[in-house]
CSV table of C-alpha atoms and ligand atoms in Angstrom, one decimal:
chain,number,residue,atom,x,y,z
A,1,MET,CA,0.0,0.0,0.0
A,2,LYS,CA,1.2,3.6,-0.7
A,3,LYS,CA,3.0,5.0,2.2
A,4,ILE,CA,3.8,8.5,3.6
A,5,HIS,CA,7.0,9.4,5.3
A,6,TYR,CA,6.4,11.4,8.5
A,7,LYS,CA,8.8,14.3,8.4
A,8,ASN,CA,11.5,14.3,11.1
A,9,ALA,CA,10.8,10.7,12.1
A,10,HIS,CA,11.8,7.3,10.8
A,11,LEU,CA,8.2,6.3,10.3
A,12,ASN,CA,6.6,5.2,7.0
A,13,SER,CA,2.9,5.0,7.6
A,14,THR,CA,0.5,3.5,5.0
A,15,ARG,CA,-1.7,6.2,3.6
A,16,LEU,CA,-4.8,4.5,5.0
A,17,ILE,CA,-4.8,3.9,8.7
A,18,TYR,CA,-6.9,1.2,10.4
A,19,GLY,CA,-9.0,2.6,13.2
A,20,CYS,CA,-9.6,0.3,16.1
A,21,MET,CA,-12.4,2.2,17.8
A,22,ARG,CA,-15.1,-0.5,17.0
A,23,ILE,CA,-13.1,-3.7,17.0
A,24,ALA,CA,-14.3,-5.0,20.4
A,25,GLY,CA,-18.0,-4.3,19.6
A,26,ASP,CA,-20.0,-5.2,22.7
A,27,ASN,CA,-17.0,-7.2,23.9
A,28,ASN,CA,-18.8,-10.5,23.6
A,29,PRO,CA,-17.0,-13.5,22.0
A,30,ALA,CA,-18.7,-13.1,18.6
A,31,ASP,CA,-17.9,-9.4,18.4
A,32,LYS,CA,-14.3,-10.0,19.5
A,33,ALA,CA,-13.9,-12.8,16.9
A,34,LYS,CA,-15.2,-10.4,14.3
A,35,GLY,CA,-12.8,-7.7,15.5
A,36,LYS,CA,-9.8,-10.1,15.1
A,37,LEU,CA,-11.0,-10.9,11.5
A,38,ALA,CA,-11.1,-7.2,10.8
A,39,LEU,CA,-7.5,-6.7,12.1
A,40,ARG,CA,-6.3,-9.7,10.1
A,41,ALA,CA,-8.0,-8.2,7.0
A,42,ALA,CA,-6.3,-4.9,7.6
A,43,LEU,CA,-2.9,-6.5,8.1
A,44,GLU,CA,-3.2,-8.6,5.0
A,45,ALA,CA,-4.4,-5.7,3.0
A,46,GLY,CA,-1.2,-3.9,3.9
A,47,TYR,CA,-2.2,-1.4,6.5
A,48,ASN,CA,0.7,-0.9,8.8
A,49,HIS,CA,-0.7,1.8,11.1
A,50,PHE,CA,-3.3,1.0,13.8
A,51,ASP,CA,-5.1,3.8,15.6
A,52,HIS,CA,-6.3,3.4,19.2
A,53,ALA,CA,-7.3,5.5,22.2
A,54,ASP,CA,-7.4,4.5,25.9
A,55,ILE,CA,-11.2,5.0,25.9
A,56,TYR,CA,-12.2,3.0,22.9
A,57,GLY,CA,-14.6,0.3,24.1
A,58,GLY,CA,-13.6,1.3,27.6
A,59,GLY,CA,-10.1,-0.2,27.0
A,60,HIS,CA,-11.5,-3.4,25.5
A,61,CYS,CA,-10.4,-2.4,22.0
A,62,GLU,CA,-6.7,-2.1,23.1
A,63,SER,CA,-7.0,-5.3,25.0
A,64,LEU,CA,-8.4,-7.2,22.0
A,65,PHE,CA,-5.6,-5.8,19.9
A,66,GLY,CA,-3.0,-6.9,22.5
A,67,GLU,CA,-4.5,-10.4,22.5
A,68,TRP,CA,-4.4,-10.5,18.7
A,69,LEU,CA,-0.9,-9.2,18.6
A,70,ASN,CA,0.3,-12.0,20.9
A,71,GLU,CA,-1.3,-14.6,18.7
A,72,LEU,CA,0.3,-13.0,15.7
A,73,LYS,CA,3.7,-13.0,17.3
A,74,GLN,CA,3.6,-16.8,17.3
A,75,GLU,CA,3.6,-16.9,13.5
A,76,THR,CA,5.6,-13.7,12.9
A,77,PRO,CA,7.9,-12.9,15.9
A,78,ALA,CA,9.1,-9.6,14.5
A,79,ILE,CA,5.6,-8.3,13.7
A,80,ARG,CA,5.7,-5.5,16.4
A,81,GLU,CA,8.5,-3.6,14.7
A,82,GLN,CA,6.6,-3.7,11.4
A,83,LEU,CA,3.6,-1.9,12.8
A,84,ILE,CA,2.9,1.7,13.8
A,85,ILE,CA,0.8,1.6,16.9
A,86,THR,CA,-0.8,4.9,17.9
A,87,SER,CA,-2.9,5.6,21.0
A,88,LYS,CA,-4.4,8.7,22.5
A,89,ALA,CA,-5.4,10.0,26.0
A,90,GLY,CA,-6.7,13.1,27.6
A,91,ILE,CA,-10.5,12.5,27.8
A,92,ARG,CA,-11.8,11.3,31.1
A,93,PHE,CA,-15.2,10.5,32.4
A,94,GLU,CA,-17.4,11.1,35.5
A,95,PRO,CA,-17.5,13.9,35.1
A,96,GLN,CA,-16.5,14.1,31.4
A,97,ARG,CA,-13.5,16.5,31.0
A,98,TYR,CA,-10.2,16.8,29.4
A,99,ASP,CA,-7.1,16.3,31.5
A,100,PHE,CA,-3.5,16.8,30.3
A,101,SER,CA,-1.9,16.5,33.8
A,102,THR,CA,1.4,14.5,34.0
A,103,ASP,CA,-0.1,11.9,36.2
A,104,TYR,CA,-3.1,11.3,34.1
A,105,LEU,CA,-1.3,11.1,30.7
A,106,THR,CA,1.5,9.0,32.1
A,107,THR,CA,-0.8,6.5,33.7
A,108,SER,CA,-2.9,6.4,30.6
A,109,VAL,CA,0.1,5.5,28.4
A,110,GLU,CA,1.2,2.8,30.9
A,111,ASN,CA,-2.2,1.3,30.9
A,112,SER,CA,-2.4,1.4,27.1
A,113,LEU,CA,1.0,-0.4,26.8
A,114,LYS,CA,-0.2,-3.1,29.2
A,115,ARG,CA,-3.5,-3.6,27.3
A,116,LEU,CA,-1.8,-3.5,23.9
A,117,ASN,CA,0.9,-5.9,25.0
A,118,VAL,CA,3.7,-3.7,23.7
A,119,ASP,CA,6.7,-1.9,25.3
A,120,TYR,CA,6.3,1.4,23.4
A,121,LEU,CA,3.8,3.4,21.4
A,122,ASP,CA,5.1,4.7,18.0
A,123,MET,CA,2.9,7.7,18.5
A,124,PHE,CA,1.0,9.2,21.4
A,125,LEU,CA,-1.7,11.8,20.7
A,126,LEU,CA,-3.5,14.2,22.9
A,127,HIS,CA,-7.1,13.2,22.1
A,128,ARG,CA,-8.9,16.6,22.5
A,129,PRO,CA,-7.6,19.9,23.5
A,130,ASP,CA,-7.6,20.5,27.3
A,131,TYR,CA,-8.7,24.2,27.7
A,132,LEU,CA,-6.4,24.3,30.8
A,133,LEU,CA,-3.5,23.2,28.6
A,134,ASN,CA,-0.2,24.1,30.2
A,135,ALA,CA,2.2,23.7,27.2
A,136,GLU,CA,5.4,23.7,29.3
A,137,GLN,CA,4.0,21.0,31.6
A,138,VAL,CA,2.9,18.8,28.6
A,139,ALA,CA,6.3,19.3,27.1
A,140,GLN,CA,7.9,17.9,30.3
A,141,THR,CA,5.5,15.0,30.3
A,142,PHE,CA,6.4,14.2,26.7
A,143,GLN,CA,10.1,14.4,27.5
A,144,GLN,CA,9.6,11.9,30.4
A,145,LEU,CA,7.6,9.6,28.3
A,146,LYS,CA,10.2,9.7,25.5
A,147,ALA,CA,13.1,9.3,27.9
A,148,SER,CA,11.5,6.2,29.5
A,149,GLY,CA,11.2,4.6,26.1
A,150,LYS,CA,7.4,4.4,26.4
A,151,VAL,CA,6.6,6.7,23.5
A,152,LYS,CA,8.6,7.4,20.3
A,153,HIS,CA,6.7,10.3,18.8
A,154,PHE,CA,3.9,12.7,19.6
A,155,GLY,CA,1.0,14.3,17.9
A,156,VAL,CA,-2.4,15.8,18.7
A,157,SER,CA,-6.0,15.3,17.8
A,158,ASN,CA,-8.8,17.9,17.3
A,159,PHE,CA,-6.4,20.7,17.9
A,160,SER,CA,-7.0,24.1,16.3
A,161,PRO,CA,-4.0,25.7,14.5
A,162,SER,CA,-3.4,28.1,17.5
A,163,GLN,CA,-3.4,25.2,19.9
A,164,VAL,CA,-0.9,23.4,17.7
A,165,ASN,CA,1.3,26.5,17.7
A,166,LEU,CA,1.1,26.9,21.4
A,167,LEU,CA,2.0,23.3,22.2
A,168,GLN,CA,4.7,23.2,19.5
A,169,SER,CA,6.3,26.4,20.9
A,170,ALA,CA,7.1,24.5,24.1
A,171,LEU,CA,8.3,21.2,22.5
A,172,ASP,CA,11.8,20.4,21.4
A,173,GLU,CA,10.6,18.0,18.7
A,174,PRO,CA,8.0,18.4,16.0
A,175,LEU,CA,4.4,17.2,16.4
A,176,LEU,CA,3.9,14.5,13.7
A,177,VAL,CA,0.1,14.5,13.2
A,178,ASN,CA,-3.1,16.3,13.9
A,179,GLN,CA,-6.0,13.9,13.8
A,180,ILE,CA,-9.2,15.8,12.9
A,181,GLU,CA,-12.6,15.1,11.5
A,182,ILE,CA,-12.6,15.7,7.8
A,183,ASN,CA,-15.4,14.4,5.5
A,184,ILE,CA,-17.8,15.8,3.0
A,185,HIS,CA,-19.9,17.3,5.8
A,186,ASN,CA,-17.2,18.7,8.0
A,187,ILE,CA,-14.9,20.7,5.7
A,188,SER,CA,-13.8,23.3,8.3
A,189,SER,CA,-10.2,22.2,8.1
A,190,LEU,CA,-10.2,23.6,4.5
A,191,THR,CA,-10.8,27.1,5.8
A,192,ASP,CA,-9.8,27.3,9.5
A,193,GLY,CA,-6.1,27.0,8.8
A,194,SER,CA,-5.6,23.4,9.9
A,195,LEU,CA,-4.6,22.0,6.5
A,196,ASP,CA,-2.6,25.1,5.7
A,197,GLN,CA,-0.7,24.6,8.9
A,198,CYS,CA,-0.1,21.0,8.3
A,199,GLN,CA,1.4,21.7,4.9
A,200,GLN,CA,3.5,24.5,6.3
A,201,LEU,CA,4.9,22.6,9.3
A,202,GLY,CA,5.0,19.1,7.7
A,203,ILE,CA,2.4,17.8,10.1
A,204,THR,CA,0.3,15.0,8.6
A,205,PRO,CA,-3.4,15.5,8.8
A,206,ILE,CA,-5.3,12.3,9.7
A,207,ALA,CA,-9.0,12.2,8.9
A,208,TRP,CA,-11.3,10.5,11.3
A,209,CYS,CA,-14.8,9.5,10.2
A,210,PRO,CA,-13.8,10.1,6.6
A,211,LEU,CA,-17.1,8.8,5.3
A,212,GLY,CA,-19.3,10.8,7.5
A,213,GLY,CA,-22.2,12.4,5.6
A,214,VAL,CA,-22.1,9.6,3.0
A,215,ALA,CA,-21.9,6.1,4.5
A,216,TYR,CA,-23.6,7.4,7.7
A,217,PRO,CA,-24.6,10.8,9.1
A,218,ALA,CA,-21.6,12.9,10.2
A,219,TRP,CA,-21.3,14.2,13.7
A,220,GLY,CA,-23.6,17.2,14.1
A,221,ASN,CA,-25.1,16.5,10.7
A,222,THR,CA,-26.8,19.6,9.2
A,223,PHE,CA,-27.4,18.3,5.7
A,224,SER,CA,-31.0,18.6,4.4
A,225,THR,CA,-32.6,16.0,2.2
A,226,ASP,CA,-31.9,18.2,-0.8
A,227,ASP,CA,-28.2,18.5,0.2
A,228,GLU,CA,-28.0,14.7,0.5
A,229,GLN,CA,-29.7,14.2,-2.9
A,230,ARG,CA,-27.3,16.7,-4.7
A,231,ILE,CA,-24.3,15.0,-3.2
A,232,ALA,CA,-25.6,11.5,-4.0
A,233,THR,CA,-26.3,12.5,-7.6
A,234,GLU,CA,-22.8,13.8,-8.1
A,235,LEU,CA,-21.1,11.0,-6.3
A,236,THR,CA,-23.0,8.4,-8.4
A,237,ARG,CA,-21.9,10.2,-11.5
A,238,GLN,CA,-18.3,10.3,-10.4
A,239,ALA,CA,-18.4,6.7,-9.2
A,240,GLU,CA,-19.5,5.6,-12.6
A,241,GLN,CA,-16.8,7.7,-14.3
A,242,TYR,CA,-14.1,6.2,-12.0
A,243,ASN,CA,-15.6,2.7,-12.0
A,244,CYS,CA,-15.8,2.5,-8.2
A,245,GLN,CA,-18.2,3.0,-5.3
A,246,PRO,CA,-19.4,6.4,-4.2
A,247,TRP,CA,-17.7,6.1,-0.8
A,248,GLN,CA,-14.4,5.3,-2.6
A,249,VAL,CA,-14.8,8.6,-4.4
A,250,ILE,CA,-15.0,10.4,-1.1
A,251,LEU,CA,-11.7,8.8,0.0
A,252,ALA,CA,-10.1,9.9,-3.3
A,253,TRP,CA,-11.5,13.4,-2.7
A,254,LEU,CA,-9.7,13.5,0.7
A,255,LEU,CA,-6.5,11.9,-0.7
A,256,LYS,CA,-6.3,14.6,-3.4
A,257,HIS,CA,-5.6,17.4,-1.0
A,258,PRO,CA,-1.9,18.4,-1.1
A,259,ALA,CA,-1.6,18.3,2.7
A,260,ASN,CA,-1.5,14.5,2.3
A,261,ILE,CA,-4.6,13.6,4.3
A,262,CYS,CA,-4.5,10.1,5.7
A,263,PRO,CA,-8.0,8.7,6.2
A,264,ILE,CA,-8.7,6.3,9.0
A,265,ILE,CA,-10.8,3.3,8.0
A,266,GLY,CA,-12.8,2.1,10.9
A,267,SER,CA,-15.1,-0.5,9.2
A,268,THR,CA,-15.1,-3.9,10.8
A,269,THR,CA,-16.2,-5.5,7.5
A,270,PRO,CA,-13.2,-7.1,5.8
A,271,LYS,CA,-14.4,-6.5,2.2
A,272,ARG,CA,-14.7,-2.7,3.0
A,273,ILE,CA,-11.3,-2.6,4.7
A,274,ILE,CA,-9.8,-4.2,1.6
A,275,ALA,CA,-11.9,-2.2,-1.0
A,276,ALA,CA,-10.8,1.1,0.6
A,277,LYS,CA,-7.4,0.7,-1.1
A,278,GLN,CA,-9.0,1.2,-4.5
A,279,ALA,CA,-9.3,4.9,-3.6
A,280,LEU,CA,-5.5,5.1,-3.6
A,281,ILE,CA,-5.3,4.3,-7.4
A,282,ILE,CA,-8.0,6.6,-8.6
A,283,GLU,CA,-6.6,9.4,-10.7
A,284,TYR,CA,-9.0,11.9,-9.3
A,285,SER,CA,-9.2,15.2,-11.2
A,286,HIS,CA,-9.1,18.7,-9.9
A,287,ALA,CA,-12.3,19.5,-11.8
A,288,ASP,CA,-14.2,16.6,-10.1
A,289,TRP,CA,-12.9,17.7,-6.7
A,290,TYR,CA,-14.6,21.1,-7.2
A,291,ARG,CA,-17.7,19.6,-8.7
A,292,LEU,CA,-18.2,17.5,-5.5
A,293,LEU,CA,-17.5,20.6,-3.3
A,294,GLU,CA,-20.2,22.5,-5.3
A,295,ALA,CA,-22.6,19.6,-4.9
A,296,ARG,CA,-22.0,19.7,-1.2
A,297,ASN,CA,-22.4,23.4,-0.9
A,298,GLY,CA,-25.3,23.8,-3.2
A,299,TYR,CA,-23.7,26.8,-5.0
A,300,ALA,CA,-20.8,27.4,-7.4
A,301,GLN,CA,-17.5,28.8,-6.1
A,302,PRO,CA,-17.6,32.6,-6.3
B,1,NAP,N1,-9.6,11.5,17.2
B,1,NAP,C1,-10.9,11.4,17.3
B,1,NAP,O1,-11.5,12.3,18.0
B,1,NAP,C2,-11.7,10.3,16.7
B,1,NAP,C3,-13.1,10.3,16.7
B,1,NAP,C4,-13.7,9.3,16.1
B,1,NAP,C5,-13.0,8.3,15.4
B,1,NAP,N2,-11.7,8.3,15.4
B,1,NAP,C6,-10.9,7.3,14.7
B,1,NAP,O2,-11.4,7.2,13.4
B,1,NAP,C7,-11.7,5.8,13.1
B,1,NAP,C8,-12.8,5.8,12.1
B,1,NAP,O3,-14.0,6.3,12.6
B,1,NAP,P1,-15.4,5.6,12.5
B,1,NAP,O4,-15.2,4.2,12.9
B,1,NAP,O5,-16.4,6.4,13.2
B,1,NAP,O6,-15.7,5.8,11.0
B,1,NAP,P2,-15.7,4.8,9.8
B,1,NAP,O7,-14.5,4.1,9.5
B,1,NAP,O8,-16.2,5.5,8.6
B,1,NAP,O9,-16.9,3.7,10.2
B,1,NAP,C9,-18.0,4.0,10.8
B,1,NAP,C10,-19.2,3.1,10.6
B,1,NAP,O10,-19.6,3.2,9.3
B,1,NAP,C11,-19.7,1.9,8.7
B,1,NAP,N3,-19.1,1.9,7.4
B,1,NAP,C12,-17.8,2.1,7.1
B,1,NAP,N4,-17.6,2.1,5.8
B,1,NAP,C13,-18.8,1.9,5.3
B,1,NAP,C14,-19.2,1.9,3.9
B,1,NAP,N5,-18.4,1.9,2.9
B,1,NAP,N6,-20.6,1.7,3.7
B,1,NAP,C15,-21.5,1.6,4.7
B,1,NAP,N7,-21.1,1.7,6.0
B,1,NAP,C16,-19.8,1.8,6.3
B,1,NAP,C17,-19.0,0.9,9.6
B,1,NAP,O11,-19.7,-0.3,9.7
B,1,NAP,P3,-19.0,-1.7,9.6
B,1,NAP,O12,-18.1,-1.8,10.7
B,1,NAP,O13,-20.2,-2.6,9.7
B,1,NAP,O14,-18.4,-1.8,8.2
B,1,NAP,C18,-18.8,1.6,10.9
B,1,NAP,O15,-19.8,1.2,11.8
B,1,NAP,C19,-12.0,5.2,14.5
B,1,NAP,O16,-11.8,3.8,14.4
B,1,NAP,C20,-10.9,5.9,15.3
B,1,NAP,O17,-9.7,5.2,15.2
B,1,NAP,C21,-11.0,9.3,16.0
């Protein structure tokens, strides 16, 4: 699968990342077996980057991955080094809040490592910006996590450009990624400076819920039936033209952006996990990119 080289790090991530948020399902044996089949499909399809968070499935997603990795090590002992394993922390519950304190982040990383059955994370991301972010303190926490060998590289998720700047100003190494929602419904990163900043600083934008607004309603969906109809008509036309499925057109639309957006595929259906790769070989045109944007907006670009 096509790869992207993270600037300033010896990491070559596949352009599509496999998202592990749903792999444990309801954590019953049937769902867990399905999750392992999905992981196997992703691995065999060539995905080398697996995205986690401490809170996915209340920790069960990381545990299931750890169990699967242990089984995999029996057949491929060196498999760990071939994978990029990312996890996140910073969201806590009861009451729900964001917490970037040293204790909380360090304990979260240690718990993730135990569940995942690994000695280190390739990347650790701050999940959502803590409004009480103390950049100097986070920088010290990152230094400690790196010095202990528990984390190799760092990134953020759902950070605005100014929050990235603030944190980056206190760090002595570059943030590698900003994982944000980007899909046909949520295009704020096109205009809020996020993708510009990514290009400028060499930060890789990772798109979560890339199919929101098409395969399922996006978070905070504001599309009307007319909007959905217009988008569906254009997507159907383009899918016929590119000889693919409408949802693969959406992935191609994201991949076209020069900031090198890496979509996260979170389906637990093997045939979808595999079929997502077709988006990587579509020669998607500049004109069609704008036609889809116009269909989404309901007006031509001024
Ligand atoms: N950083 C953050 O704040 C954040 C937030 C949310 C998610 N994430 C990351 O992003 C990953 C992806 O997010 P996601 O799981 O919500 O989105 P997703 O990959 O688009 O999948 C969402 C749901 O849509 C279904 N689906 C996927 N492809 C489909 C298709 N082609 N046609 C019809 N249905 C389809 C899937 O069902 P099936 O499983 O039945 O195929 C799944 O239940 C997560 O695993 C996680 O790693 C990060």
